[in-house]
Amino acid sequence: MADTTVYRASTTAPVNIAVIKYWGKRDPSLNLPTNSSLSVTLSQRSLRTLTTASCSAQYPSQDELTLNGKPQEIQSSKRTLACLSNLRSLRKSLEDADSSLPQLSALPLRIVSENNFPTAAGLASSAAGFAALVRAVADLYQLPDSPRDLSRIARQGSGSACRSLMGGYVAWRAGSLADGSDSLAEEVAPQSHWPEMRAIVLVVSAEKKDVPSTEGMQTTVATSSLFATRASSTVPERMTSIETAIKNRDFPEFAEITMRDSNGFHATCLDSWPPIFYMNDVSRAAVRLVHDINRAVGRTVAAYTFDAGPNAVIYYLEKDSDLVAGTVKAILGSTAGGWDGPFYEPLKDTTAPGVPLDNVDPRVIGTLKDGVSRVILTGVGEGPVSVNEHLVNETGEIIYH
Amino acid sequence: MADTTVYRASTTAPVNIAVIKYWGKRDPSLNLPTNSSLSVTLSQRSLRTLTTASCSAQYPSQDELTLNGKPQEIQSSKRTLACLSNLRSLRKSLEDADSSLPQLSALPLRIVSENNFPTAAGLASSAAGFAALVRAVADLYQLPDSPRDLSRIARQGSGSACRSLMGGYVAWRAGSLADGSDSLAEEVAPQSHWPEMRAIVLVVSAEKKDVPSTEGMQTTVATSSLFATRASSTVPERMTSIETAIKNRDFPEFAEITMRDSNGFHATCLDSWPPIFYMNDVSRAAVRLVHDINRAVGRTVAAYTFDAGPNAVIYYLEKDSDLVAGTVKAILGSTAGGWDGPFYEPLKDTTAPGVPLDNVDPRVIGTLKDGVSRVILTGVGEGPVSVNEHLVNETGEIIYH
């Protein structure tokens, strides 16, 4: 009679939000980027993916993946297959070298994953998802590979996923080798180096975005006359400068580079043919708000950044919570949800705006009140964490929530 | 007793809308641009400035300028003073060479100007205004200088004004000399070469723009990391291509270059620090509409372009009036004013949209209906025209309307 043991490992993984943007692939199938990028890993106390990887001889022969309660067509996702195939090979090598190990690489996988936030809302769910998948299967297989090594695999699932395998401040080195073996993530500084970094996400719209990022970035690379300058010259200079800013905990420098890189990325989208727009009037109102706050305070206390969608992410330091998040709360506290949660404490008793609202253009206030449905308060956080909460029970059944 | 003759000359001058944008000065005081540009002169049947230049010994000793009924502080406008001083010098040379000429250069000027459209609404009123001023004073002084020569003077008033001294399709050559003597306008093709060009302006907002163009372009030149590529490489290539397209009357090519250059210009604005936004959600809806129309028709029949403001200008050929303006009319005919006028004839009996509206994203239709207050129907037109309608009467008094 066959062994019916269900082997399991579970992990949570974080979202990351880039401050130097990834946009453009030099090799679409290997997910090799045209330029390096850098992100802040966000706390899993706010946003996280929980993934259980399991394998068992009692499972059907084909690997299975369930996301947020829905079975996925795993065979049609080349990216998922590439990740699993890489991880299985690593396990196989261990088994070949040590015959006492159970032959897990030969067993079908059942992977179950849940986000605690809406998918495809511009919140980098695919980054957290692939990081969790790779980390969970690597744990299931007890692979000795470092997060840096695993980032090479996660990258093939979703480029930015490679940066979610580490906490703190993470660079994705573009690399130059054709096989992508030097295109991987590196920790620039751990969370503990600069733990005061905070972020407030202004959720502008949960509509699916018009142009998916993979398609959008190929359009930009192929058609924007300005893109080559960004990839070959602007971004490399910014990578150097922002790493120095992070090392020196220099928020004003970090902030200016972050804002300029976001603007430059969206500029190359607009310069694409046909043009790609991710920011809308609400996004632009968030840009104005941040500039107005910084002007009123007289120093740079806030930095906006926008991914491939209209949501604003505003970075600030904890000591400036009143000035930044307190001002946002004064504008949106009565209309947008999401103010509760783990990072709400410093704002709980804040009633007056940190920056008097007569410093902010009234049209900006009106546009934000009308257009922001929800905020998410968060901050810099740790990388993936092994957990004992499993989404598959001991007999191999999926636990639905 | 002194001679009290009032010498007068009046002209109308057109607006022009660039298809290759002027953005960036290499010399702000001489208005020398970083790159060449190209525009279509728009018909004065729709939009025009009427200017009377007069001079008389009976006038107060200081030159006077009245715009739309309001006296201007001429001494505080270096640009106006530069134009008048240049024109006076040219007149003085004629007088020095021929003593039979009246000494007009010694007489005070009274200049009166009226636009038939709102100033500072993003409709290039300063271009028409300075072109009319220079043409009217040159006519008053009976200068033999060609429009090309006069464009050098008008350029110092407002850069794009140099292109309004000619009709049809007009290039402003950036030039390379430090004194600006080779930075002037040239007719690429007269109106008669391609008279079928039409334009519909979607007037999005008559609010004053946030960042005036002179300030905006200095910010872009100083801070955008992508701007140098635009000025040194992208625009020169586009100038060559669009001149060929105009010579060949190749609308699809003309249209694609026009749209890409508008997008590229706004991309460098967004890449500036702090970022500059001229397009808003209504502008973006106009972009989508044009792409949707072209997709539905299966060929490029419409081209959008945006100056330093949210108004859309959509170029098309007369034969495609139904497809382009007819579709816009189906969307905006009941909510936006301005449909009457000299270019309305082909649309008068149009009831159905040229392109069925189910080809257009319903959000685009809603945004345009909410955000466009007025349309202006126009087309390619002639350069300045001498007229006998004067804004100063024979005794030197201003005629107010």
PDB file of C-alpha atoms in Angstrom, chain B residues 240-378:
ATOM      1  CA  THR B 240      11.895  65.537 -41.356  1.00  0.00           C
ATOM      2  CA  SER B 241       9.164  62.898 -41.397  1.00  0.00           C
ATOM      3  CA  ILE B 242       6.232  65.248 -40.977  1.00  0.00           C
ATOM      4  CA  GLU B 243       7.485  67.635 -43.667  1.00  0.00           C
ATOM      5  CA  THR B 244       7.560  64.668 -46.039  1.00  0.00           C
ATOM      6  CA  ALA B 245       4.075  63.640 -44.917  1.00  0.00           C
ATOM      7  CA  ILE B 246       2.788  67.163 -45.586  1.00  0.00           C
ATOM      8  CA  LYS B 247       4.449  67.267 -49.000  1.00  0.00           C
ATOM      9  CA  ASN B 248       2.864  63.886 -49.838  1.00  0.00           C
ATOM     10  CA  ARG B 249      -0.487  64.814 -48.251  1.00  0.00           C
ATOM     11  CA  ASP B 250      -0.135  61.579 -46.279  1.00  0.00           C
ATOM     12  CA  PHE B 251      -2.674  61.994 -43.487  1.00  0.00           C
ATOM     13  CA  PRO B 252      -2.034  58.720 -41.592  1.00  0.00           C
ATOM     14  CA  GLU B 253       1.671  59.539 -41.327  1.00  0.00           C
ATOM     15  CA  PHE B 254       0.983  63.190 -40.445  1.00  0.00           C
ATOM     16  CA  ALA B 255      -1.499  62.014 -37.817  1.00  0.00           C
ATOM     17  CA  GLU B 256       0.717  59.453 -36.107  1.00  0.00           C
ATOM     18  CA  ILE B 257       3.649  61.863 -35.841  1.00  0.00           C
ATOM     19  CA  THR B 258       1.321  64.575 -34.510  1.00  0.00           C
ATOM     20  CA  MET B 259      -0.117  62.324 -31.802  1.00  0.00           C
ATOM     21  CA  ARG B 260       3.247  60.887 -30.791  1.00  0.00           C
ATOM     22  CA  ASP B 261       4.812  64.309 -30.543  1.00  0.00           C
ATOM     23  CA  SER B 262       1.999  65.601 -28.367  1.00  0.00           C
ATOM     24  CA  ASN B 263       2.357  62.583 -26.089  1.00  0.00           C
ATOM     25  CA  GLY B 264       6.146  62.972 -25.986  1.00  0.00           C
ATOM     26  CA  PHE B 265       5.901  66.644 -25.090  1.00  0.00           C
ATOM     27  CA  HIS B 266       3.488  65.927 -22.226  1.00  0.00           C
ATOM     28  CA  ALA B 267       5.750  63.057 -21.143  1.00  0.00           C
ATOM     29  CA  THR B 268       8.653  65.469 -20.643  1.00  0.00           C
ATOM     30  CA  CYS B 269       6.321  67.744 -18.664  1.00  0.00           C
ATOM     31  CA  LEU B 270       5.428  64.836 -16.374  1.00  0.00           C
ATOM     32  CA  ASP B 271       9.142  63.990 -16.114  1.00  0.00           C
ATOM     33  CA  SER B 272       9.894  67.535 -14.893  1.00  0.00           C
ATOM     34  CA  TRP B 273      10.520  68.393 -11.264  1.00  0.00           C
ATOM     35  CA  PRO B 274       8.122  69.264  -9.822  1.00  0.00           C
ATOM     36  CA  PRO B 275       5.989  67.495 -12.419  1.00  0.00           C
ATOM     37  CA  ILE B 276       3.784  69.510 -14.775  1.00  0.00           C
ATOM     38  CA  PHE B 277       0.362  68.227 -15.806  1.00  0.00           C
ATOM     39  CA  TYR B 278      -1.586  69.920 -18.564  1.00  0.00           C
ATOM     40  CA  MET B 279      -3.812  67.026 -19.660  1.00  0.00           C
ATOM     41  CA  ASN B 280      -6.619  65.874 -17.391  1.00  0.00           C
ATOM     42  CA  ASP B 281      -9.158  63.029 -17.465  1.00  0.00           C
ATOM     43  CA  VAL B 282     -11.213  64.840 -20.119  1.00  0.00           C
ATOM     44  CA  SER B 283      -8.101  65.241 -22.296  1.00  0.00           C
ATOM     45  CA  ARG B 284      -7.401  61.554 -21.869  1.00  0.00           C
ATOM     46  CA  ALA B 285     -10.971  60.724 -22.878  1.00  0.00           C
ATOM     47  CA  ALA B 286     -10.378  62.687 -26.101  1.00  0.00           C
ATOM     48  CA  VAL B 287      -7.229  60.608 -26.711  1.00  0.00           C
ATOM     49  CA  ARG B 288      -9.230  57.416 -26.249  1.00  0.00           C
ATOM     50  CA  LEU B 289     -12.009  58.677 -28.523  1.00  0.00           C
ATOM     51  CA  VAL B 290      -9.545  59.324 -31.358  1.00  0.00           C
ATOM     52  CA  HIS B 291      -7.942  55.894 -30.970  1.00  0.00           C
ATOM     53  CA  ASP B 292     -11.408  54.294 -30.839  1.00  0.00           C
ATOM     54  CA  ILE B 293     -12.535  56.124 -34.007  1.00  0.00           C
ATOM     55  CA  ASN B 294      -9.377  55.157 -35.894  1.00  0.00           C
ATOM     56  CA  ARG B 295      -9.723  51.542 -34.764  1.00  0.00           C
ATOM     57  CA  ALA B 296     -13.388  51.381 -35.765  1.00  0.00           C
ATOM     58  CA  VAL B 297     -12.750  52.921 -39.184  1.00  0.00           C
ATOM     59  CA  GLY B 298      -9.717  50.719 -39.781  1.00  0.00           C
ATOM     60  CA  ARG B 299      -7.481  53.581 -40.877  1.00  0.00           C
ATOM     61  CA  THR B 300      -6.121  56.740 -39.284  1.00  0.00           C
ATOM     62  CA  VAL B 301      -8.703  59.449 -39.905  1.00  0.00           C
ATOM     63  CA  ALA B 302      -8.139  61.593 -36.791  1.00  0.00           C
ATOM     64  CA  ALA B 303      -5.171  62.954 -34.832  1.00  0.00           C
ATOM     65  CA  TYR B 304      -5.220  64.634 -31.424  1.00  0.00           C
ATOM     66  CA  THR B 305      -2.779  67.189 -30.107  1.00  0.00           C
ATOM     67  CA  PHE B 306      -2.636  69.107 -26.818  1.00  0.00           C
ATOM     68  CA  ASP B 307      -0.823  72.354 -26.064  1.00  0.00           C
ATOM     69  CA  ALA B 308      -0.001  73.547 -22.553  1.00  0.00           C
ATOM     70  CA  GLY B 309      -3.569  73.012 -21.373  1.00  0.00           C
ATOM     71  CA  PRO B 310      -6.356  70.414 -21.365  1.00  0.00           C
ATOM     72  CA  ASN B 311      -8.071  71.397 -24.663  1.00  0.00           C
ATOM     73  CA  ALA B 312      -7.945  68.769 -27.401  1.00  0.00           C
ATOM     74  CA  VAL B 313      -7.377  69.776 -31.016  1.00  0.00           C
ATOM     75  CA  ILE B 314      -8.382  66.971 -33.374  1.00  0.00           C
ATOM     76  CA  TYR B 315      -7.149  67.164 -36.964  1.00  0.00           C
ATOM     77  CA  TYR B 316      -8.941  65.334 -39.806  1.00  0.00           C
ATOM     78  CA  LEU B 317      -9.520  65.692 -43.541  1.00  0.00           C
ATOM     79  CA  GLU B 318     -12.699  67.248 -44.895  1.00  0.00           C
ATOM     80  CA  LYS B 319     -13.754  64.015 -46.606  1.00  0.00           C
ATOM     81  CA  ASP B 320     -13.766  62.338 -43.182  1.00  0.00           C
ATOM     82  CA  SER B 321     -15.888  65.052 -41.532  1.00  0.00           C
ATOM     83  CA  ASP B 322     -18.730  62.627 -40.867  1.00  0.00           C
ATOM     84  CA  LEU B 323     -16.462  59.994 -39.361  1.00  0.00           C
ATOM     85  CA  VAL B 324     -14.617  62.386 -37.060  1.00  0.00           C
ATOM     86  CA  ALA B 325     -16.570  65.592 -36.396  1.00  0.00           C
ATOM     87  CA  GLY B 326     -19.843  63.726 -36.980  1.00  0.00           C
ATOM     88  CA  THR B 327     -18.972  61.289 -34.200  1.00  0.00           C
ATOM     89  CA  VAL B 328     -17.950  64.105 -31.892  1.00  0.00           C
ATOM     90  CA  LYS B 329     -21.244  65.825 -32.718  1.00  0.00           C
ATOM     91  CA  ALA B 330     -23.185  62.681 -31.848  1.00  0.00           C
ATOM     92  CA  ILE B 331     -21.506  62.722 -28.428  1.00  0.00           C
ATOM     93  CA  LEU B 332     -21.388  66.453 -27.688  1.00  0.00           C
ATOM     94  CA  GLY B 333     -23.999  67.996 -29.987  1.00  0.00           C
ATOM     95  CA  SER B 334     -26.585  68.336 -27.243  1.00  0.00           C
ATOM     96  CA  THR B 335     -24.293  69.462 -24.405  1.00  0.00           C
ATOM     97  CA  ALA B 336     -21.461  71.593 -25.865  1.00  0.00           C
ATOM     98  CA  GLY B 337     -21.916  74.890 -27.687  1.00  0.00           C
ATOM     99  CA  GLY B 338     -20.064  76.189 -30.721  1.00  0.00           C
ATOM    100  CA  TRP B 339     -21.455  74.023 -33.494  1.00  0.00           C
ATOM    101  CA  ASP B 340     -22.525  76.936 -35.660  1.00  0.00           C
ATOM    102  CA  GLY B 341     -20.088  78.858 -37.793  1.00  0.00           C
ATOM    103  CA  PRO B 342     -18.192  78.735 -41.055  1.00  0.00           C
ATOM    104  CA  PHE B 343     -17.067  75.099 -40.934  1.00  0.00           C
ATOM    105  CA  TYR B 344     -20.419  73.684 -39.812  1.00  0.00           C
ATOM    106  CA  GLU B 345     -21.904  73.177 -43.290  1.00  0.00           C
ATOM    107  CA  PRO B 346     -20.788  69.536 -43.885  1.00  0.00           C
ATOM    108  CA  LEU B 347     -22.231  68.519 -40.500  1.00  0.00           C
ATOM    109  CA  LYS B 348     -25.485  70.415 -40.647  1.00  0.00           C
ATOM    110  CA  ASP B 349     -27.560  67.512 -41.878  1.00  0.00           C
ATOM    111  CA  THR B 350     -25.547  64.841 -40.078  1.00  0.00           C
ATOM    112  CA  THR B 351     -27.782  63.116 -37.567  1.00  0.00           C
ATOM    113  CA  ALA B 352     -26.152  59.692 -37.062  1.00  0.00           C
ATOM    114  CA  PRO B 353     -22.588  59.402 -35.720  1.00  0.00           C
ATOM    115  CA  GLY B 354     -20.010  58.593 -38.398  1.00  0.00           C
ATOM    116  CA  VAL B 355     -18.721  55.798 -36.193  1.00  0.00           C
ATOM    117  CA  PRO B 356     -21.391  53.847 -34.258  1.00  0.00           C
ATOM    118  CA  LEU B 357     -20.993  54.804 -30.609  1.00  0.00           C
ATOM    119  CA  ASP B 358     -20.764  51.209 -29.449  1.00  0.00           C
ATOM    120  CA  ASN B 359     -17.170  51.412 -30.758  1.00  0.00           C
ATOM    121  CA  VAL B 360     -16.408  53.980 -28.084  1.00  0.00           C
ATOM    122  CA  ASP B 361     -15.838  53.173 -24.410  1.00  0.00           C
ATOM    123  CA  PRO B 362     -18.980  54.424 -22.561  1.00  0.00           C
ATOM    124  CA  ARG B 363     -16.774  55.978 -19.838  1.00  0.00           C
ATOM    125  CA  VAL B 364     -15.114  58.070 -22.553  1.00  0.00           C
ATOM    126  CA  ILE B 365     -18.503  59.311 -23.763  1.00  0.00           C
ATOM    127  CA  GLY B 366     -19.569  60.216 -20.218  1.00  0.00           C
ATOM    128  CA  THR B 367     -16.345  62.023 -19.421  1.00  0.00           C
ATOM    129  CA  LEU B 368     -16.485  64.063 -22.639  1.00  0.00           C
ATOM    130  CA  LYS B 369     -20.140  65.032 -22.133  1.00  0.00           C
ATOM    131  CA  ASP B 370     -19.366  66.191 -18.605  1.00  0.00           C
ATOM    132  CA  GLY B 371     -16.102  67.958 -19.401  1.00  0.00           C
ATOM    133  CA  VAL B 372     -16.313  69.633 -22.814  1.00  0.00           C
ATOM    134  CA  SER B 373     -18.162  72.925 -22.696  1.00  0.00           C
ATOM    135  CA  ARG B 374     -17.674  74.093 -26.254  1.00  0.00           C
ATOM    136  CA  VAL B 375     -16.287  73.036 -29.608  1.00  0.00           C
ATOM    137  CA  ILE B 376     -14.652  75.141 -32.302  1.00  0.00           C
ATOM    138  CA  LEU B 377     -14.839  73.900 -35.875  1.00  0.00           C
ATOM    139  CA  THR B 378     -12.011  75.173 -38.047  1.00  0.00           C
TER     140      THR B 378
END
